[in-house]
Every structure is written in structure tokens, then in C-alpha cells.
Amino acid sequence: MARRSRSRRTRRALIGGKRKRRRSRTRKRRKSRKKRRSRRRR
């Protein structure tokens, strides 16, 4: 079940959410990197 859910999510993003996700990805990538560094330091 978990695998099927993951597959569906990527498929939906590939269908017509790649353009919108690209813009959000750059912004979320910066925040994700900062959070990851904090977690690693702890």
C-alpha cells in the first residue's frame, strides 16, 4: 500500500505539476538544507 501511494504521487507530479513544483522546489530546497544541517549538528 505504501509503495502504491508513493508511485501515484510521483506520477501526479510528472503529469502536470512539474512546472509548479520546480518553483517551490528551489525555495523548499534552501529551507530543507538549513533544517538538515541543524539536525545533524544535534
XYZ file of N, CA and C in Angstrom:
126
model
N 0.858 -1.213 0.000
C 0.000 0.000 0.000
C 0.892 1.260 0.000
N 1.856 1.270 0.835
C 2.714 2.475 0.918
C 3.426 2.693 -0.426
N 3.822 1.624 -1.024
C 4.537 1.759 -2.321
C 3.567 2.314 -3.374
N 2.397 1.873 -3.375
C 1.434 2.345 -4.405
C 1.188 3.849 -4.200
N 1.083 4.244 -2.989
C 0.807 5.682 -2.709
C 1.996 6.527 -3.235
N 3.149 6.069 -3.027
C 4.355 6.830 -3.469
C 4.349 6.899 -4.999
N 4.075 5.829 -5.599
C 4.091 5.797 -7.088
C 3.056 6.798 -7.619
N 1.926 6.843 -7.009
C 0.830 7.736 -7.504
C 1.296 9.184 -7.317
N 1.933 9.476 -6.278
C 2.337 10.894 -6.023
C 3.332 11.321 -7.120
N 4.313 10.544 -7.377
C 5.303 10.949 -8.401
C 4.613 11.046 -9.764
N 3.716 10.160 -10.006
C 3.029 10.184 -11.337
C 2.224 11.480 -11.444
N 1.597 11.878 -10.428
C 0.737 13.117 -10.498
C 1.668 14.316 -10.726
N 2.770 14.335 -10.082
C 3.687 15.480 -10.239
C 4.240 15.490 -11.672
N 4.448 14.332 -12.208
C 5.011 14.277 -13.578
C 3.942 14.657 -14.601
N 2.723 14.338 -14.302
C 1.624 14.617 -15.265
C 1.489 16.130 -15.532
N 1.376 16.905 -14.490
C 1.186 18.361 -14.747
C 1.529 19.168 -13.508
N 2.500 18.739 -12.756
C 2.838 19.520 -11.536
C 4.346 19.740 -11.498
N 4.974 19.427 -12.611
C 6.445 19.598 -12.630
C 6.786 21.097 -12.665
N 6.097 21.818 -13.458
C 6.405 23.276 -13.588
C 6.152 23.964 -12.252
N 5.039 23.750 -11.668
C 4.734 24.464 -10.404
C 5.659 23.935 -9.295
N 5.964 22.701 -9.337
C 6.794 22.112 -8.244
C 8.226 22.651 -8.404
N 8.638 22.912 -9.590
C 10.042 23.383 -9.794
C 10.228 24.693 -9.032
N 9.282 25.564 -9.107
C 9.411 26.885 -8.423
C 9.443 26.638 -6.907
N 8.619 25.782 -6.434
C 8.546 25.541 -4.962
C 9.792 24.732 -4.533
N 10.278 23.989 -5.437
C 11.423 23.111 -5.063
C 12.633 23.982 -4.710
N 12.948 24.958 -5.511
C 14.134 25.787 -5.202
C 13.953 26.434 -3.822
N 12.784 26.906 -3.537
C 12.576 27.610 -2.242
C 12.615 26.562 -1.110
N 12.008 25.447 -1.318
C 11.984 24.443 -0.230
C 13.382 23.826 -0.070
N 14.126 23.784 -1.095
C 15.464 23.159 -1.017
C 16.323 23.964 -0.035
N 16.241 25.235 -0.086
C 17.078 26.071 0.817
C 16.657 25.803 2.266
N 15.390 25.747 2.506
C 14.923 25.534 3.898
C 15.295 24.099 4.338
N 15.179 23.185 3.448
C 15.464 21.770 3.805
C 16.959 21.644 4.167
N 17.759 22.334 3.466
C 19.220 22.221 3.721
C 19.523 22.804 5.095
N 18.922 23.894 5.408
C 19.199 24.517 6.724
C 18.703 23.589 7.850
N 17.560 23.038 7.660
C 16.990 22.163 8.723
C 17.867 20.907 8.838
N 18.345 20.410 7.771
C 19.138 19.162 7.808
C 20.445 19.453 8.551
N 20.998 20.571 8.338
C 22.290 20.895 8.999
C 22.044 20.987 10.510
N 20.968 21.586 10.859
C 20.674 21.743 12.313
C 20.503 20.348 12.936
N 19.842 19.509 12.254
C 19.551 18.160 12.831
C 20.879 17.397 12.931
N 21.706 17.556 11.988
C 22.981 16.786 12.015
C 23.838 17.310 13.167
N 23.825 18.555 13.388
C 24.665 19.136 14.476
C 24.161 18.585 15.813
N 22.879 18.454 15.960
C 22.303 17.992 17.247
C 22.718 16.554 17.383
